[in-house]
Amino acid sequence: MSAAQKARRWRQILADLRPELPGEWSIRGTGAGTVLMREPLGWAPAWVGYSGSPSRPAGWLHAGVQPLVLPFSGWTMTYGIRMDEVTAGPPMIDLLAETAPAETRQFVLGPGLEEIDSWPADRLAEAAERDFARDPADRRKHWYQVPGWRLVNDSGSPVEPATELVAKYHDLAGRSSAKGARQLREDAAFYERLLARWHQGGRAEALGFLTEQREQALRAEKLDKLLTT
C-alpha cells in the first residue's frame, strides 16, 4: 500500500460523500491532506479530513471548524472531533478496506456534522469574548481570536487584546526552546502587524491585513483551489 494509493482512495471517498452533505461542499488540498470544506469558506471554514502515517494502513477521520482570524499553522481540533472520540463507531479507519466509505459516512453525517454545526462563527466570537473577559489566569485560548472577530464583525477595537497577545507570545518565546520560540515570535509578529495596520488606517486597513493572512494560509495548505472529481 503506497501513500499515493491511500490519497486516491481518500479523494474518491470524499467525492462520493459530498452529494450527501447538506449545503455546498468542495474538495480541496492534495494527497492524504485532501479535505472537504463547506462553501463559502468565510472566516471559520467547516472541514472533514484524514490523518495517519503513510506507512500504516489505518488512520483517523476528523471533522471541525477552523477559525482563520488568528495565526494559522495547520488544522487544530479545538472546535472539532476525531473518530476515536466517538463511542459508537470504529476508533480508526483503513482507507483501502471495503468498509471505509460506510465508516466515513457514519462518522461525517453523524458526530462530524453535529460538531461542525455546534460552532457557527457567531458562537466562536462570543466564546472568545467571554474568555477574554475572565481573569487572565483563568483564560483558555479562545480569546486569541478576539482581535480578529472584532475586525470581522466591526464589534470593537482590537488594540487591547492584540497588545496583550503580543506580550504573551514574547513572554512564552523567552521561556521556550529555539524551535518553539521561533513560532511564538512569528505569532507575536502577526498581532504586531495587525496593530500597525490598525494605527495606519483603522478597521479597513487591519481587516485588509487579516484577509491577506487568511488567503496566504489557504494557499500554504493548497486549499485555495477547488479540485474536480
PDB file of C-alpha atoms in Angstrom:
ATOM      1  CA  MET A   1       0.000   0.000   0.000  1.00  0.00           C
ATOM      2  CA  SER A   2       1.519   3.289  -1.063  1.00  0.00           C
ATOM      3  CA  ALA A   3       0.795   6.831   0.047  1.00  0.00           C
ATOM      4  CA  ALA A   4      -0.480   7.543  -3.476  1.00  0.00           C
ATOM      5  CA  GLN A   5      -2.977   4.680  -3.232  1.00  0.00           C
ATOM      6  CA  LYS A   6      -4.284   5.987   0.073  1.00  0.00           C
ATOM      7  CA  ALA A   7      -4.566   9.507  -1.322  1.00  0.00           C
ATOM      8  CA  ARG A   8      -6.521   8.362  -4.384  1.00  0.00           C
ATOM      9  CA  ARG A   9      -8.828   6.254  -2.260  1.00  0.00           C
ATOM     10  CA  TRP A  10      -9.451   9.107   0.189  1.00  0.00           C
ATOM     11  CA  ARG A  11     -10.267  11.538  -2.557  1.00  0.00           C
ATOM     12  CA  GLN A  12     -12.731   9.094  -4.094  1.00  0.00           C
ATOM     13  CA  ILE A  13     -14.433   8.524  -0.734  1.00  0.00           C
ATOM     14  CA  LEU A  14     -14.846  12.280  -0.347  1.00  0.00           C
ATOM     15  CA  ALA A  15     -16.156  12.663  -3.884  1.00  0.00           C
ATOM     16  CA  ASP A  16     -18.798  10.004  -3.256  1.00  0.00           C
ATOM     17  CA  LEU A  17     -19.759  11.501   0.103  1.00  0.00           C
ATOM     18  CA  ARG A  18     -20.002  15.133  -0.990  1.00  0.00           C
ATOM     19  CA  PRO A  19     -23.503  14.919  -2.594  1.00  0.00           C
ATOM     20  CA  GLU A  20     -24.902  13.567   0.682  1.00  0.00           C
ATOM     21  CA  LEU A  21     -23.794  16.547   2.748  1.00  0.00           C
ATOM     22  CA  PRO A  22     -26.244  19.389   3.397  1.00  0.00           C
ATOM     23  CA  GLY A  23     -25.364  22.604   1.593  1.00  0.00           C
ATOM     24  CA  GLU A  24     -22.471  23.190  -0.781  1.00  0.00           C
ATOM     25  CA  TRP A  25     -19.114  21.496  -0.178  1.00  0.00           C
ATOM     26  CA  SER A  26     -15.847  21.467  -2.121  1.00  0.00           C
ATOM     27  CA  ILE A  27     -12.857  19.156  -2.298  1.00  0.00           C
ATOM     28  CA  ARG A  28      -9.567  20.977  -1.667  1.00  0.00           C
ATOM     29  CA  GLY A  29      -5.963  20.138  -0.861  1.00  0.00           C
ATOM     30  CA  THR A  30      -3.612  17.397  -2.027  1.00  0.00           C
ATOM     31  CA  GLY A  31      -2.766  13.802  -1.215  1.00  0.00           C
ATOM     32  CA  ALA A  32      -3.982  12.405   2.068  1.00  0.00           C
ATOM     33  CA  GLY A  33      -4.317  16.045   3.174  1.00  0.00           C
ATOM     34  CA  THR A  34      -7.290  16.499   0.859  1.00  0.00           C
ATOM     35  CA  VAL A  35     -10.327  17.800   2.723  1.00  0.00           C
ATOM     36  CA  LEU A  36     -13.997  18.517   2.236  1.00  0.00           C
ATOM     37  CA  MET A  37     -14.827  22.144   3.052  1.00  0.00           C
ATOM     38  CA  ARG A  38     -18.187  23.840   3.327  1.00  0.00           C
ATOM     39  CA  GLU A  39     -18.733  26.731   0.924  1.00  0.00           C
ATOM     40  CA  PRO A  40     -18.381  29.612   1.171  1.00  0.00           C
ATOM     41  CA  LEU A  41     -15.287  29.258   3.346  1.00  0.00           C
ATOM     42  CA  GLY A  42     -15.773  32.525   5.239  1.00  0.00           C
ATOM     43  CA  TRP A  43     -13.736  33.126   8.382  1.00  0.00           C
ATOM     44  CA  ALA A  44     -14.430  29.798  10.096  1.00  0.00           C
ATOM     45  CA  PRO A  45     -14.438  27.028   7.479  1.00  0.00           C
ATOM     46  CA  ALA A  46     -16.005  23.686   8.303  1.00  0.00           C
ATOM     47  CA  TRP A  47     -13.866  20.764   7.159  1.00  0.00           C
ATOM     48  CA  VAL A  48     -13.618  16.987   7.043  1.00  0.00           C
ATOM     49  CA  GLY A  49     -10.154  15.426   6.852  1.00  0.00           C
ATOM     50  CA  TYR A  50      -7.931  12.420   7.466  1.00  0.00           C
ATOM     51  CA  SER A  51      -4.634  11.936   9.276  1.00  0.00           C
ATOM     52  CA  GLY A  52      -2.323   8.967   9.572  1.00  0.00           C
ATOM     53  CA  SER A  53       1.108   7.621   8.748  1.00  0.00           C
ATOM     54  CA  PRO A  54       1.741   6.924   5.045  1.00  0.00           C
ATOM     55  CA  SER A  55       3.364   3.619   6.023  1.00  0.00           C
ATOM     56  CA  ARG A  56       0.500   2.310   8.160  1.00  0.00           C
ATOM     57  CA  PRO A  57      -2.848   1.032   6.913  1.00  0.00           C
ATOM     58  CA  ALA A  58      -5.100   2.863   9.347  1.00  0.00           C
ATOM     59  CA  GLY A  59      -5.630   6.466  10.402  1.00  0.00           C
ATOM     60  CA  TRP A  60      -8.266   8.832  11.766  1.00  0.00           C
ATOM     61  CA  LEU A  61     -11.133  10.876  10.394  1.00  0.00           C
ATOM     62  CA  HIS A  62     -11.619  14.429  11.660  1.00  0.00           C
ATOM     63  CA  ALA A  63     -14.388  16.983  11.388  1.00  0.00           C
ATOM     64  CA  GLY A  64     -14.351  20.503  12.740  1.00  0.00           C
ATOM     65  CA  VAL A  65     -14.325  24.244  12.298  1.00  0.00           C
ATOM     66  CA  GLN A  66     -11.112  26.201  11.768  1.00  0.00           C
ATOM     67  CA  PRO A  67     -11.144  29.912  12.687  1.00  0.00           C
ATOM     68  CA  LEU A  68      -8.997  31.920  10.268  1.00  0.00           C
ATOM     69  CA  VAL A  69      -8.965  35.151  12.274  1.00  0.00           C
ATOM     70  CA  LEU A  70      -5.679  34.321  14.015  1.00  0.00           C
ATOM     71  CA  PRO A  71      -2.261  32.928  13.045  1.00  0.00           C
ATOM     72  CA  PHE A  72      -2.654  29.662  11.128  1.00  0.00           C
ATOM     73  CA  SER A  73      -0.136  26.825  11.437  1.00  0.00           C
ATOM     74  CA  GLY A  74      -2.299  23.881  10.386  1.00  0.00           C
ATOM     75  CA  TRP A  75      -5.576  22.256  11.315  1.00  0.00           C
ATOM     76  CA  THR A  76      -6.476  22.236  15.003  1.00  0.00           C
ATOM     77  CA  MET A  77      -9.158  20.252  16.805  1.00  0.00           C
ATOM     78  CA  THR A  78     -10.185  22.857  19.361  1.00  0.00           C
ATOM     79  CA  TYR A  79     -13.570  23.042  17.628  1.00  0.00           C
ATOM     80  CA  GLY A  80     -13.679  19.554  16.196  1.00  0.00           C
ATOM     81  CA  ILE A  81     -13.872  15.841  16.811  1.00  0.00           C
ATOM     82  CA  ARG A  82     -11.729  12.838  15.861  1.00  0.00           C
ATOM     83  CA  MET A  83     -13.330   9.496  15.183  1.00  0.00           C
ATOM     84  CA  ASP A  84     -11.736   7.775  18.192  1.00  0.00           C
ATOM     85  CA  GLU A  85     -13.611  10.225  20.434  1.00  0.00           C
ATOM     86  CA  VAL A  86     -16.899   8.656  19.299  1.00  0.00           C
ATOM     87  CA  THR A  87     -18.022   5.649  21.310  1.00  0.00           C
ATOM     88  CA  ALA A  88     -20.464   4.282  18.733  1.00  0.00           C
ATOM     89  CA  GLY A  89     -18.030   3.747  15.878  1.00  0.00           C
ATOM     90  CA  PRO A  90     -14.610   2.338  14.978  1.00  0.00           C
ATOM     91  CA  PRO A  91     -11.639   4.193  16.529  1.00  0.00           C
ATOM     92  CA  MET A  92      -9.654   4.094  13.270  1.00  0.00           C
ATOM     93  CA  ILE A  93     -10.231   3.626   9.562  1.00  0.00           C
ATOM     94  CA  ASP A  94      -8.371   1.692   6.870  1.00  0.00           C
ATOM     95  CA  LEU A  95      -8.950   3.718   3.726  1.00  0.00           C
ATOM     96  CA  LEU A  96      -8.385   0.699   1.471  1.00  0.00           C
ATOM     97  CA  ALA A  97     -10.882  -1.529   3.290  1.00  0.00           C
ATOM     98  CA  GLU A  98     -14.299  -2.160   1.742  1.00  0.00           C
ATOM     99  CA  THR A  99     -15.906  -0.710   4.864  1.00  0.00           C
ATOM    100  CA  ALA A 100     -14.105   2.666   4.577  1.00  0.00           C
ATOM    101  CA  PRO A 101     -16.836   4.545   2.646  1.00  0.00           C
ATOM    102  CA  ALA A 102     -19.564   3.413   5.043  1.00  0.00           C
ATOM    103  CA  GLU A 103     -17.447   4.219   8.103  1.00  0.00           C
ATOM    104  CA  THR A 104     -16.669   7.668   6.710  1.00  0.00           C
ATOM    105  CA  ARG A 105     -20.346   8.308   6.001  1.00  0.00           C
ATOM    106  CA  GLN A 106     -21.335   7.168   9.503  1.00  0.00           C
ATOM    107  CA  PHE A 107     -18.805   9.476  11.151  1.00  0.00           C
ATOM    108  CA  VAL A 108     -19.285  12.552   8.988  1.00  0.00           C
ATOM    109  CA  LEU A 109     -23.083  12.527   8.713  1.00  0.00           C
ATOM    110  CA  GLY A 110     -23.407  11.804  12.424  1.00  0.00           C
ATOM    111  CA  PRO A 111     -20.996  13.194  15.033  1.00  0.00           C
ATOM    112  CA  GLY A 112     -18.928  15.088  12.457  1.00  0.00           C
ATOM    113  CA  LEU A 113     -21.723  17.358  11.257  1.00  0.00           C
ATOM    114  CA  GLU A 114     -23.098  17.635  14.774  1.00  0.00           C
ATOM    115  CA  GLU A 115     -19.769  19.041  15.967  1.00  0.00           C
ATOM    116  CA  ILE A 116     -19.411  21.328  12.959  1.00  0.00           C
ATOM    117  CA  ASP A 117     -22.912  22.745  13.341  1.00  0.00           C
ATOM    118  CA  SER A 118     -22.327  23.429  17.038  1.00  0.00           C
ATOM    119  CA  TRP A 119     -19.638  26.022  16.213  1.00  0.00           C
ATOM    120  CA  PRO A 120     -21.040  28.732  13.927  1.00  0.00           C
ATOM    121  CA  ALA A 121     -18.929  31.856  13.552  1.00  0.00           C
ATOM    122  CA  ASP A 122     -21.072  33.917  15.932  1.00  0.00           C
ATOM    123  CA  ARG A 123     -20.612  31.353  18.695  1.00  0.00           C
ATOM    124  CA  LEU A 124     -16.842  31.365  18.177  1.00  0.00           C
ATOM    125  CA  ALA A 125     -16.803  35.146  18.524  1.00  0.00           C
ATOM    126  CA  GLU A 126     -18.961  35.007  21.658  1.00  0.00           C
ATOM    127  CA  ALA A 127     -16.780  32.318  23.237  1.00  0.00           C
ATOM    128  CA  ALA A 128     -13.683  34.391  22.504  1.00  0.00           C
ATOM    129  CA  GLU A 129     -15.125  37.492  24.152  1.00  0.00           C
ATOM    130  CA  ARG A 130     -16.302  35.538  27.215  1.00  0.00           C
ATOM    131  CA  ASP A 131     -12.848  34.050  27.585  1.00  0.00           C
ATOM    132  CA  PHE A 132     -11.204  37.466  27.269  1.00  0.00           C
ATOM    133  CA  ALA A 133     -13.494  38.867  29.969  1.00  0.00           C
ATOM    134  CA  ARG A 134     -12.129  36.373  32.506  1.00  0.00           C
ATOM    135  CA  ASP A 135      -9.200  36.911  34.799  1.00  0.00           C
ATOM    136  CA  PRO A 136      -6.055  36.320  32.697  1.00  0.00           C
ATOM    137  CA  ALA A 137      -5.060  33.401  34.916  1.00  0.00           C
ATOM    138  CA  ASP A 138      -8.353  31.644  34.126  1.00  0.00           C
ATOM    139  CA  ARG A 139      -8.408  32.169  30.374  1.00  0.00           C
ATOM    140  CA  ARG A 140      -8.112  29.385  27.835  1.00  0.00           C
ATOM    141  CA  LYS A 141      -7.088  30.015  24.214  1.00  0.00           C
ATOM    142  CA  HIS A 142     -10.456  31.109  22.813  1.00  0.00           C
ATOM    143  CA  TRP A 143      -9.588  34.758  23.446  1.00  0.00           C
ATOM    144  CA  TYR A 144      -6.742  34.636  20.908  1.00  0.00           C
ATOM    145  CA  GLN A 145      -9.474  35.170  18.306  1.00  0.00           C
ATOM    146  CA  VAL A 146     -10.837  38.379  19.842  1.00  0.00           C
ATOM    147  CA  PRO A 147      -8.864  40.882  17.730  1.00  0.00           C
ATOM    148  CA  GLY A 148      -9.830  39.127  14.520  1.00  0.00           C
ATOM    149  CA  TRP A 149     -13.518  38.731  15.273  1.00  0.00           C
ATOM    150  CA  ARG A 150     -13.774  42.344  16.377  1.00  0.00           C
ATOM    151  CA  LEU A 151     -12.443  43.365  12.986  1.00  0.00           C
ATOM    152  CA  VAL A 152     -14.600  40.956  11.005  1.00  0.00           C
ATOM    153  CA  ASN A 153     -17.782  41.823  12.910  1.00  0.00           C
ATOM    154  CA  ASP A 154     -16.960  45.516  13.423  1.00  0.00           C
ATOM    155  CA  SER A 155     -17.656  44.950  17.097  1.00  0.00           C
ATOM    156  CA  GLY A 156     -14.888  46.925  18.752  1.00  0.00           C
ATOM    157  CA  SER A 157     -11.229  47.819  18.813  1.00  0.00           C
ATOM    158  CA  PRO A 158      -8.651  45.019  18.511  1.00  0.00           C
ATOM    159  CA  VAL A 159      -5.962  47.057  20.235  1.00  0.00           C
ATOM    160  CA  GLU A 160      -6.283  45.831  23.839  1.00  0.00           C
ATOM    161  CA  PRO A 161      -6.455  42.071  23.147  1.00  0.00           C
ATOM    162  CA  ALA A 162      -3.872  42.248  20.348  1.00  0.00           C
ATOM    163  CA  THR A 163      -1.447  44.147  22.589  1.00  0.00           C
ATOM    164  CA  GLU A 164      -1.883  41.540  25.322  1.00  0.00           C
ATOM    165  CA  LEU A 165      -1.267  38.754  22.810  1.00  0.00           C
ATOM    166  CA  VAL A 166       1.971  40.341  21.582  1.00  0.00           C
ATOM    167  CA  ALA A 167       3.247  40.476  25.163  1.00  0.00           C
ATOM    168  CA  LYS A 168       2.054  36.937  25.889  1.00  0.00           C
ATOM    169  CA  TYR A 169       3.730  35.414  22.841  1.00  0.00           C
ATOM    170  CA  HIS A 170       7.016  37.212  23.503  1.00  0.00           C
ATOM    171  CA  ASP A 171       6.915  36.048  27.123  1.00  0.00           C
ATOM    172  CA  LEU A 172       6.304  32.453  26.046  1.00  0.00           C
ATOM    173  CA  ALA A 173       9.053  32.698  23.431  1.00  0.00           C
ATOM    174  CA  GLY A 174      11.517  33.787  26.101  1.00  0.00           C
ATOM    175  CA  ARG A 175      10.801  30.583  28.030  1.00  0.00           C
ATOM    176  CA  SER A 176      10.777  28.153  25.102  1.00  0.00           C
ATOM    177  CA  SER A 177      13.274  26.150  23.067  1.00  0.00           C
ATOM    178  CA  ALA A 178      14.747  27.748  19.971  1.00  0.00           C
ATOM    179  CA  LYS A 179      12.336  25.955  17.639  1.00  0.00           C
ATOM    180  CA  GLY A 180       9.272  26.757  19.735  1.00  0.00           C
ATOM    181  CA  ALA A 181      10.401  30.330  20.301  1.00  0.00           C
ATOM    182  CA  ARG A 182      10.618  30.953  16.558  1.00  0.00           C
ATOM    183  CA  GLN A 183       6.962  30.046  16.026  1.00  0.00           C
ATOM    184  CA  LEU A 184       5.872  32.058  19.040  1.00  0.00           C
ATOM    185  CA  ARG A 185       7.687  35.142  17.767  1.00  0.00           C
ATOM    186  CA  GLU A 186       6.011  34.682  14.392  1.00  0.00           C
ATOM    187  CA  ASP A 187       2.647  34.611  16.164  1.00  0.00           C
ATOM    188  CA  ALA A 188       3.561  37.770  18.049  1.00  0.00           C
ATOM    189  CA  ALA A 189       4.547  39.397  14.751  1.00  0.00           C
ATOM    190  CA  PHE A 190       1.096  38.581  13.338  1.00  0.00           C
ATOM    191  CA  TYR A 191      -0.567  40.731  16.010  1.00  0.00           C
ATOM    192  CA  GLU A 192       2.141  43.404  15.790  1.00  0.00           C
ATOM    193  CA  ARG A 193       1.437  43.792  12.071  1.00  0.00           C
ATOM    194  CA  LEU A 194      -2.305  43.816  12.715  1.00  0.00           C
ATOM    195  CA  LEU A 195      -1.836  46.637  15.227  1.00  0.00           C
ATOM    196  CA  ALA A 196       0.388  48.563  12.822  1.00  0.00           C
ATOM    197  CA  ARG A 197      -2.227  48.354  10.089  1.00  0.00           C
ATOM    198  CA  TRP A 198      -4.949  49.417  12.525  1.00  0.00           C
ATOM    199  CA  HIS A 199      -2.978  52.503  13.502  1.00  0.00           C
ATOM    200  CA  GLN A 200      -2.300  53.257   9.826  1.00  0.00           C
ATOM    201  CA  GLY A 201      -5.864  53.069   8.594  1.00  0.00           C
ATOM    202  CA  GLY A 202      -8.299  51.809  11.190  1.00  0.00           C
ATOM    203  CA  ARG A 203     -10.609  48.848  10.658  1.00  0.00           C
ATOM    204  CA  ALA A 204     -10.418  48.824   6.861  1.00  0.00           C
ATOM    205  CA  GLU A 205      -6.644  48.588   6.836  1.00  0.00           C
ATOM    206  CA  ALA A 206      -6.483  45.982   9.629  1.00  0.00           C
ATOM    207  CA  LEU A 207      -9.234  43.893   8.041  1.00  0.00           C
ATOM    208  CA  GLY A 208      -7.274  44.000   4.799  1.00  0.00           C
ATOM    209  CA  PHE A 209      -4.289  42.545   6.639  1.00  0.00           C
ATOM    210  CA  LEU A 210      -6.453  39.817   8.144  1.00  0.00           C
ATOM    211  CA  THR A 211      -7.836  38.949   4.714  1.00  0.00           C
ATOM    212  CA  GLU A 212      -4.324  38.740   3.274  1.00  0.00           C
ATOM    213  CA  GLN A 213      -3.279  36.379   6.058  1.00  0.00           C
ATOM    214  CA  ARG A 214      -6.317  34.160   5.510  1.00  0.00           C
ATOM    215  CA  GLU A 215      -5.603  33.846   1.790  1.00  0.00           C
ATOM    216  CA  GLN A 216      -1.949  33.143   2.483  1.00  0.00           C
ATOM    217  CA  ALA A 217      -2.880  30.365   4.925  1.00  0.00           C
ATOM    218  CA  LEU A 218      -5.216  28.763   2.387  1.00  0.00           C
ATOM    219  CA  ARG A 219      -2.530  28.880  -0.294  1.00  0.00           C
ATOM    220  CA  ALA A 220       0.076  27.371   2.030  1.00  0.00           C
ATOM    221  CA  GLU A 221      -2.209  24.401   2.675  1.00  0.00           C
ATOM    222  CA  LYS A 222      -3.120  24.187  -1.040  1.00  0.00           C
ATOM    223  CA  LEU A 223      -6.744  24.903  -0.167  1.00  0.00           C
ATOM    224  CA  ASP A 224      -7.175  27.922  -2.417  1.00  0.00           C
ATOM    225  CA  LYS A 225      -8.185  25.892  -5.462  1.00  0.00           C
ATOM    226  CA  LEU A 226     -11.175  23.630  -5.954  1.00  0.00           C
ATOM    227  CA  LEU A 227     -10.471  20.097  -7.108  1.00  0.00           C
ATOM    228  CA  THR A 228     -12.558  18.387  -9.751  1.00  0.00           C
ATOM    229  CA  THR A 229     -13.761  14.860  -9.116  1.00  0.00           C
TER     230      THR A 229
END
